[in-house]
Amino acid sequence: MGKYSVPESIRMHKPKGTMVKRIKNGYYVYNYTSKQIPVFDADGSKRWKTKTEMGDCIGLITEADGFIPNDGFVSKDEITARNYGDYAFAINSSQETLNRLYAVFHQDDARQIYSAAIIFFVDGFTYMTSMKGVFDLSYLPIIFEKVHLGYDALHALYKNLGTRGKRVHSFESMMINESSKRIAIDGHVIACTSECNDLSEFGYKASKLGTEQINWLTAYDVVDSLPLLSHIYSGADPDKISVKALFDRYNFSNTEFLVDRGFNTDPDKELMSSNGNTYIVPMISNRKDYASVIEILKFDKRKYFVFNKDSYASMIYYAEYVAGDDSCRRIAFQDTTRAGAERQDYIKAMAAGKSGYTEEGLIENELYFGLFLLETNDFNLSAEEVFCHYKDRWSIETYYNYVRNDADFNALYQQDYFCMQGLSFIVTVAGMIYHDIKKIADESKLSVKEIMREMKKLKITLNGNKWVVENKIKSVREVASKVGFDIPKYLSDKTVST
């Protein structure tokens, strides 16, 4: 018997109309087709010859089990049950974000971007290798039947978003132009555990993270609580390089920038002062301009305002000074509620005998309790407005908290520079979806987590040509009623195009 011969003990199990091919130590079964083709001999006479063409592999044969088809596995069967409630609610509630994508991207691209972002919102950050499994078991394929989120499709999407940036730039520019023009810019450090990453380097948080890092810079509308754009930069790049790249790429005009003290540099402030723009930034305590204010600082108790927002209230004293060159205002604020808490903490540390805490120190630090200094080049705002506007910057920290904890975008294994930029855009869209849901949550006086926890309990199962909604328990119905989500009995068709 030849090396590639098929023994009789194998041939006897071969299905009719197939052929068996030996590959290494296995015998694989293929479909084949036969057709007659004309052949011309040397004398010009014509005759017919049978040609066999091998088709797809349909299984294998073993002596013990006989023919084993490829299509007999449960994992190959049609999906008849899916996750529904959390996805349906998120989709119904974030049509504004989807319409924004439709305004710039081809509808197929918009739906693919949106589907990936919906998964990030519902299930948290999901790696490319896991995305297809999550997508297939969700409500998304029923709504968007042409969307594919397998590894190759997702890799191509990330790569295209990172390398063909015209539409991404148009989308982000649209977001900037439609914003309130009160924008917080901040960087977020992401640990990178992928070897050979194009952007990862050891940055200023390397000792804390224990690994290389990537800097993720975000522009955020503090009035609408909406992320506008984000870009990823090298872990070793300081904020001033990232900010310059941002201003080189986008046309900011008549915009108020709210930034932390890491952006209090002359190059950054020059950028944020151009084109009718203004800034508010904390002063830095180890600099001469800070010391010059402290040296002459004295609060006039007649100059105060009451700050009352959410669950926090305080009387705020303020004192204002103008820089010698009239380029900016420097305003000192003393938050009396915060000052009281800090004073109490100091006294408790004294009572506990903690080193460095003395009565002399208590007197020396009295001025610094509840104190912070802000610098701005806006001469039109009152001191109270400067304070309140800067307090609004806290919303970007809330957004980063969502990204870190809820979306779990806290460490990356992505290596490719372009894919990482594309991924950053998807996460920003997920943040926009979060913004859409958060508005509904606030109106219903429920948290986003409470809503999604209950909505997640709704499933759909396939019954004939209809998807039937299951598990409509009381707690789900109550939450659905509060957020205005109508739970259907069933979905009319097996697939629905949107």
PDB file of C-alpha atoms in Angstrom, residues 291-467:
ATOM      1  CA  ALA A 291       4.847  83.048  46.729  1.00  0.00           C
ATOM      2  CA  SER A 292       4.253  86.650  45.634  1.00  0.00           C
ATOM      3  CA  VAL A 293       0.496  86.240  46.152  1.00  0.00           C
ATOM      4  CA  ILE A 294       0.937  84.537  49.551  1.00  0.00           C
ATOM      5  CA  GLU A 295       3.252  87.316  50.674  1.00  0.00           C
ATOM      6  CA  ILE A 296       0.563  89.995  50.310  1.00  0.00           C
ATOM      7  CA  LEU A 297      -2.539  87.795  50.768  1.00  0.00           C
ATOM      8  CA  LYS A 298      -5.155  89.120  53.139  1.00  0.00           C
ATOM      9  CA  PHE A 299      -8.826  88.215  52.923  1.00  0.00           C
ATOM     10  CA  ASP A 300     -11.403  90.969  53.279  1.00  0.00           C
ATOM     11  CA  LYS A 301     -14.284  89.214  55.072  1.00  0.00           C
ATOM     12  CA  ARG A 302     -16.713  91.400  53.132  1.00  0.00           C
ATOM     13  CA  LYS A 303     -15.659  89.704  49.902  1.00  0.00           C
ATOM     14  CA  TYR A 304     -17.284  86.325  49.861  1.00  0.00           C
ATOM     15  CA  PHE A 305     -19.916  84.241  48.092  1.00  0.00           C
ATOM     16  CA  VAL A 306     -21.854  81.112  48.965  1.00  0.00           C
ATOM     17  CA  PHE A 307     -21.128  77.968  46.988  1.00  0.00           C
ATOM     18  CA  ASN A 308     -23.891  75.366  47.074  1.00  0.00           C
ATOM     19  CA  LYS A 309     -23.855  72.503  44.618  1.00  0.00           C
ATOM     20  CA  ASP A 310     -25.099  68.936  44.926  1.00  0.00           C
ATOM     21  CA  SER A 311     -24.471  67.922  48.546  1.00  0.00           C
ATOM     22  CA  TYR A 312     -21.673  70.441  49.232  1.00  0.00           C
ATOM     23  CA  ALA A 313     -22.128  73.958  50.618  1.00  0.00           C
ATOM     24  CA  SER A 314     -19.634  76.508  51.866  1.00  0.00           C
ATOM     25  CA  MET A 315     -18.871  80.191  52.319  1.00  0.00           C
ATOM     26  CA  ILE A 316     -15.932  81.166  50.091  1.00  0.00           C
ATOM     27  CA  TYR A 317     -13.695  84.187  50.806  1.00  0.00           C
ATOM     28  CA  TYR A 318     -11.655  85.537  47.910  1.00  0.00           C
ATOM     29  CA  ALA A 319      -8.898  88.051  47.179  1.00  0.00           C
ATOM     30  CA  GLU A 320      -7.822  89.062  43.684  1.00  0.00           C
ATOM     31  CA  TYR A 321      -4.517  90.285  42.252  1.00  0.00           C
ATOM     32  CA  VAL A 322      -3.452  91.203  38.726  1.00  0.00           C
ATOM     33  CA  ALA A 323      -0.090  90.144  37.327  1.00  0.00           C
ATOM     34  CA  GLY A 324       2.461  92.921  36.874  1.00  0.00           C
ATOM     35  CA  ASP A 325       2.191  92.741  33.079  1.00  0.00           C
ATOM     36  CA  ASP A 326      -1.624  92.671  33.221  1.00  0.00           C
ATOM     37  CA  SER A 327      -1.624  89.355  31.366  1.00  0.00           C
ATOM     38  CA  CYS A 328      -3.677  87.431  33.915  1.00  0.00           C
ATOM     39  CA  ARG A 329      -5.587  87.501  37.185  1.00  0.00           C
ATOM     40  CA  ARG A 330      -4.549  85.551  40.263  1.00  0.00           C
ATOM     41  CA  ILE A 331      -7.375  84.828  42.671  1.00  0.00           C
ATOM     42  CA  ALA A 332      -7.013  83.274  46.111  1.00  0.00           C
ATOM     43  CA  PHE A 333     -10.003  81.394  47.516  1.00  0.00           C
ATOM     44  CA  GLN A 334     -10.559  80.096  51.022  1.00  0.00           C
ATOM     45  CA  ASP A 335     -13.233  77.448  51.334  1.00  0.00           C
ATOM     46  CA  THR A 336     -14.452  77.742  54.919  1.00  0.00           C
ATOM     47  CA  THR A 337     -16.036  74.266  55.021  1.00  0.00           C
ATOM     48  CA  ARG A 338     -12.876  72.648  53.719  1.00  0.00           C
ATOM     49  CA  ALA A 339     -10.743  74.840  56.013  1.00  0.00           C
ATOM     50  CA  GLY A 340     -12.679  73.601  59.028  1.00  0.00           C
ATOM     51  CA  ALA A 341     -12.199  69.973  58.030  1.00  0.00           C
ATOM     52  CA  GLU A 342      -8.465  70.433  57.415  1.00  0.00           C
ATOM     53  CA  ARG A 343      -8.025  72.295  60.711  1.00  0.00           C
ATOM     54  CA  GLN A 344      -9.811  69.486  62.541  1.00  0.00           C
ATOM     55  CA  ASP A 345      -7.583  66.873  60.897  1.00  0.00           C
ATOM     56  CA  TYR A 346      -4.487  68.820  61.949  1.00  0.00           C
ATOM     57  CA  ILE A 347      -5.668  69.050  65.562  1.00  0.00           C
ATOM     58  CA  LYS A 348      -6.433  65.307  65.623  1.00  0.00           C
ATOM     59  CA  ALA A 349      -2.913  64.600  64.329  1.00  0.00           C
ATOM     60  CA  MET A 350      -1.519  66.810  67.120  1.00  0.00           C
ATOM     61  CA  ALA A 351      -3.560  64.946  69.725  1.00  0.00           C
ATOM     62  CA  ALA A 352      -2.291  61.640  68.400  1.00  0.00           C
ATOM     63  CA  GLY A 353       1.291  62.822  68.821  1.00  0.00           C
ATOM     64  CA  LYS A 354       2.053  62.622  65.110  1.00  0.00           C
ATOM     65  CA  SER A 355       5.494  63.989  64.294  1.00  0.00           C
ATOM     66  CA  GLY A 356       5.564  67.521  62.813  1.00  0.00           C
ATOM     67  CA  TYR A 357       2.137  68.566  64.096  1.00  0.00           C
ATOM     68  CA  THR A 358       2.442  71.322  66.736  1.00  0.00           C
ATOM     69  CA  GLU A 359       0.475  74.314  68.035  1.00  0.00           C
ATOM     70  CA  GLU A 360       2.993  76.607  66.334  1.00  0.00           C
ATOM     71  CA  GLY A 361       2.407  74.740  63.094  1.00  0.00           C
ATOM     72  CA  LEU A 362      -1.348  75.056  63.559  1.00  0.00           C
ATOM     73  CA  ILE A 363      -1.025  78.852  63.720  1.00  0.00           C
ATOM     74  CA  GLU A 364       1.412  78.976  60.788  1.00  0.00           C
ATOM     75  CA  ASN A 365      -0.872  76.854  58.595  1.00  0.00           C
ATOM     76  CA  GLU A 366      -4.071  78.749  59.425  1.00  0.00           C
ATOM     77  CA  LEU A 367      -3.851  80.714  56.176  1.00  0.00           C
ATOM     78  CA  TYR A 368      -3.445  77.536  54.118  1.00  0.00           C
ATOM     79  CA  PHE A 369      -6.469  75.635  55.393  1.00  0.00           C
ATOM     80  CA  GLY A 370      -9.029  75.475  52.591  1.00  0.00           C
ATOM     81  CA  LEU A 371      -6.816  77.668  50.399  1.00  0.00           C
ATOM     82  CA  PHE A 372      -6.240  77.364  46.697  1.00  0.00           C
ATOM     83  CA  LEU A 373      -5.087  79.834  44.075  1.00  0.00           C
ATOM     84  CA  LEU A 374      -6.358  80.022  40.504  1.00  0.00           C
ATOM     85  CA  GLU A 375      -4.908  81.876  37.545  1.00  0.00           C
ATOM     86  CA  THR A 376      -6.985  83.013  34.567  1.00  0.00           C
ATOM     87  CA  ASN A 377      -6.571  85.296  31.572  1.00  0.00           C
ATOM     88  CA  ASP A 378     -10.332  85.960  31.492  1.00  0.00           C
ATOM     89  CA  PHE A 379     -11.002  89.460  32.846  1.00  0.00           C
ATOM     90  CA  ASN A 380     -14.753  89.282  32.241  1.00  0.00           C
ATOM     91  CA  LEU A 381     -15.668  86.598  34.765  1.00  0.00           C
ATOM     92  CA  SER A 382     -16.360  87.456  38.383  1.00  0.00           C
ATOM     93  CA  ALA A 383     -14.299  85.730  41.082  1.00  0.00           C
ATOM     94  CA  GLU A 384     -17.325  83.582  41.913  1.00  0.00           C
ATOM     95  CA  GLU A 385     -17.690  82.536  38.255  1.00  0.00           C
ATOM     96  CA  VAL A 386     -14.005  81.630  38.056  1.00  0.00           C
ATOM     97  CA  PHE A 387     -14.398  79.433  41.132  1.00  0.00           C
ATOM     98  CA  CYS A 388     -17.607  77.762  39.944  1.00  0.00           C
ATOM     99  CA  HIS A 389     -16.330  77.204  36.419  1.00  0.00           C
ATOM    100  CA  TYR A 390     -13.232  75.503  37.727  1.00  0.00           C
ATOM    101  CA  LYS A 391     -15.293  73.347  40.057  1.00  0.00           C
ATOM    102  CA  ASP A 392     -17.161  72.118  36.976  1.00  0.00           C
ATOM    103  CA  ARG A 393     -13.885  70.606  35.808  1.00  0.00           C
ATOM    104  CA  TRP A 394     -14.504  67.782  38.292  1.00  0.00           C
ATOM    105  CA  SER A 395     -16.848  66.154  35.775  1.00  0.00           C
ATOM    106  CA  ILE A 396     -13.862  64.980  33.708  1.00  0.00           C
ATOM    107  CA  GLU A 397     -12.565  63.171  36.789  1.00  0.00           C
ATOM    108  CA  THR A 398     -15.970  61.468  37.073  1.00  0.00           C
ATOM    109  CA  TYR A 399     -15.627  60.440  33.428  1.00  0.00           C
ATOM    110  CA  TYR A 400     -12.150  59.011  34.035  1.00  0.00           C
ATOM    111  CA  ASN A 401     -13.551  57.122  37.005  1.00  0.00           C
ATOM    112  CA  TYR A 402     -16.093  55.536  34.614  1.00  0.00           C
ATOM    113  CA  VAL A 403     -13.314  54.691  32.150  1.00  0.00           C
ATOM    114  CA  ARG A 404     -11.080  53.179  34.826  1.00  0.00           C
ATOM    115  CA  ASN A 405     -13.645  51.257  36.860  1.00  0.00           C
ATOM    116  CA  ASP A 406     -16.858  50.706  34.892  1.00  0.00           C
ATOM    117  CA  ALA A 407     -15.422  50.411  31.378  1.00  0.00           C
ATOM    118  CA  ASP A 408     -12.238  48.830  32.828  1.00  0.00           C
ATOM    119  CA  PHE A 409     -10.028  50.644  30.309  1.00  0.00           C
ATOM    120  CA  ASN A 410      -7.122  50.587  32.728  1.00  0.00           C
ATOM    121  CA  ALA A 411      -4.437  48.465  31.083  1.00  0.00           C
ATOM    122  CA  LEU A 412      -3.664  47.679  27.470  1.00  0.00           C
ATOM    123  CA  TYR A 413      -2.278  44.677  25.642  1.00  0.00           C
ATOM    124  CA  GLN A 414      -2.547  46.390  22.240  1.00  0.00           C
ATOM    125  CA  GLN A 415       0.733  46.734  20.358  1.00  0.00           C
ATOM    126  CA  ASP A 416      -0.019  48.573  17.138  1.00  0.00           C
ATOM    127  CA  TYR A 417       0.135  52.398  17.168  1.00  0.00           C
ATOM    128  CA  PHE A 418      -2.680  52.819  14.656  1.00  0.00           C
ATOM    129  CA  CYS A 419      -4.936  50.208  16.263  1.00  0.00           C
ATOM    130  CA  MET A 420      -4.477  51.945  19.595  1.00  0.00           C
ATOM    131  CA  GLN A 421      -5.637  55.291  18.173  1.00  0.00           C
ATOM    132  CA  GLY A 422      -8.658  53.547  16.645  1.00  0.00           C
ATOM    133  CA  LEU A 423      -9.394  51.856  19.953  1.00  0.00           C
ATOM    134  CA  SER A 424      -9.173  55.222  21.699  1.00  0.00           C
ATOM    135  CA  PHE A 425     -11.879  56.567  19.383  1.00  0.00           C
ATOM    136  CA  ILE A 426     -14.161  53.592  20.150  1.00  0.00           C
ATOM    137  CA  VAL A 427     -13.744  54.192  23.895  1.00  0.00           C
ATOM    138  CA  THR A 428     -14.651  57.864  23.408  1.00  0.00           C
ATOM    139  CA  VAL A 429     -17.858  56.804  21.626  1.00  0.00           C
ATOM    140  CA  ALA A 430     -18.565  54.445  24.540  1.00  0.00           C
ATOM    141  CA  GLY A 431     -18.172  57.477  26.810  1.00  0.00           C
ATOM    142  CA  MET A 432     -20.758  59.333  24.719  1.00  0.00           C
ATOM    143  CA  ILE A 433     -23.145  56.401  25.152  1.00  0.00           C
ATOM    144  CA  TYR A 434     -22.496  56.537  28.899  1.00  0.00           C
ATOM    145  CA  HIS A 435     -23.380  60.247  28.791  1.00  0.00           C
ATOM    146  CA  ASP A 436     -26.697  59.427  27.068  1.00  0.00           C
ATOM    147  CA  ILE A 437     -27.554  56.794  29.693  1.00  0.00           C
ATOM    148  CA  LYS A 438     -26.394  58.989  32.590  1.00  0.00           C
ATOM    149  CA  LYS A 439     -28.906  61.697  31.632  1.00  0.00           C
ATOM    150  CA  ILE A 440     -31.749  59.180  31.861  1.00  0.00           C
ATOM    151  CA  ALA A 441     -30.372  57.772  35.122  1.00  0.00           C
ATOM    152  CA  ASP A 442     -30.223  61.234  36.707  1.00  0.00           C
ATOM    153  CA  GLU A 443     -33.787  62.017  35.637  1.00  0.00           C
ATOM    154  CA  SER A 444     -35.057  58.720  37.090  1.00  0.00           C
ATOM    155  CA  LYS A 445     -32.987  59.168  40.304  1.00  0.00           C
ATOM    156  CA  LEU A 446     -31.346  55.797  39.708  1.00  0.00           C
ATOM    157  CA  SER A 447     -27.700  55.035  39.099  1.00  0.00           C
ATOM    158  CA  VAL A 448     -26.458  53.728  35.754  1.00  0.00           C
ATOM    159  CA  LYS A 449     -25.376  50.526  37.500  1.00  0.00           C
ATOM    160  CA  GLU A 450     -28.816  49.990  39.041  1.00  0.00           C
ATOM    161  CA  ILE A 451     -30.522  50.389  35.680  1.00  0.00           C
ATOM    162  CA  MET A 452     -28.137  48.140  33.774  1.00  0.00           C
ATOM    163  CA  ARG A 453     -28.184  45.467  36.490  1.00  0.00           C
ATOM    164  CA  GLU A 454     -31.952  45.093  36.148  1.00  0.00           C
ATOM    165  CA  MET A 455     -32.083  45.455  32.361  1.00  0.00           C
ATOM    166  CA  LYS A 456     -29.464  42.725  32.042  1.00  0.00           C
ATOM    167  CA  LYS A 457     -31.976  40.206  33.391  1.00  0.00           C
ATOM    168  CA  LEU A 458     -34.110  40.452  30.238  1.00  0.00           C
ATOM    169  CA  LYS A 459     -33.299  37.745  27.676  1.00  0.00           C
ATOM    170  CA  ILE A 460     -34.785  36.747  24.328  1.00  0.00           C
ATOM    171  CA  THR A 461     -35.325  33.223  22.997  1.00  0.00           C
ATOM    172  CA  LEU A 462     -36.138  32.194  19.442  1.00  0.00           C
ATOM    173  CA  ASN A 463     -39.581  30.651  18.966  1.00  0.00           C
ATOM    174  CA  GLY A 464     -40.179  29.883  15.307  1.00  0.00           C
ATOM    175  CA  ASN A 465     -39.582  33.170  13.528  1.00  0.00           C
ATOM    176  CA  LYS A 466     -40.028  35.378  16.619  1.00  0.00           C
ATOM    177  CA  TRP A 467     -37.735  36.403  19.411  1.00  0.00           C
TER     178      TRP A 467
END
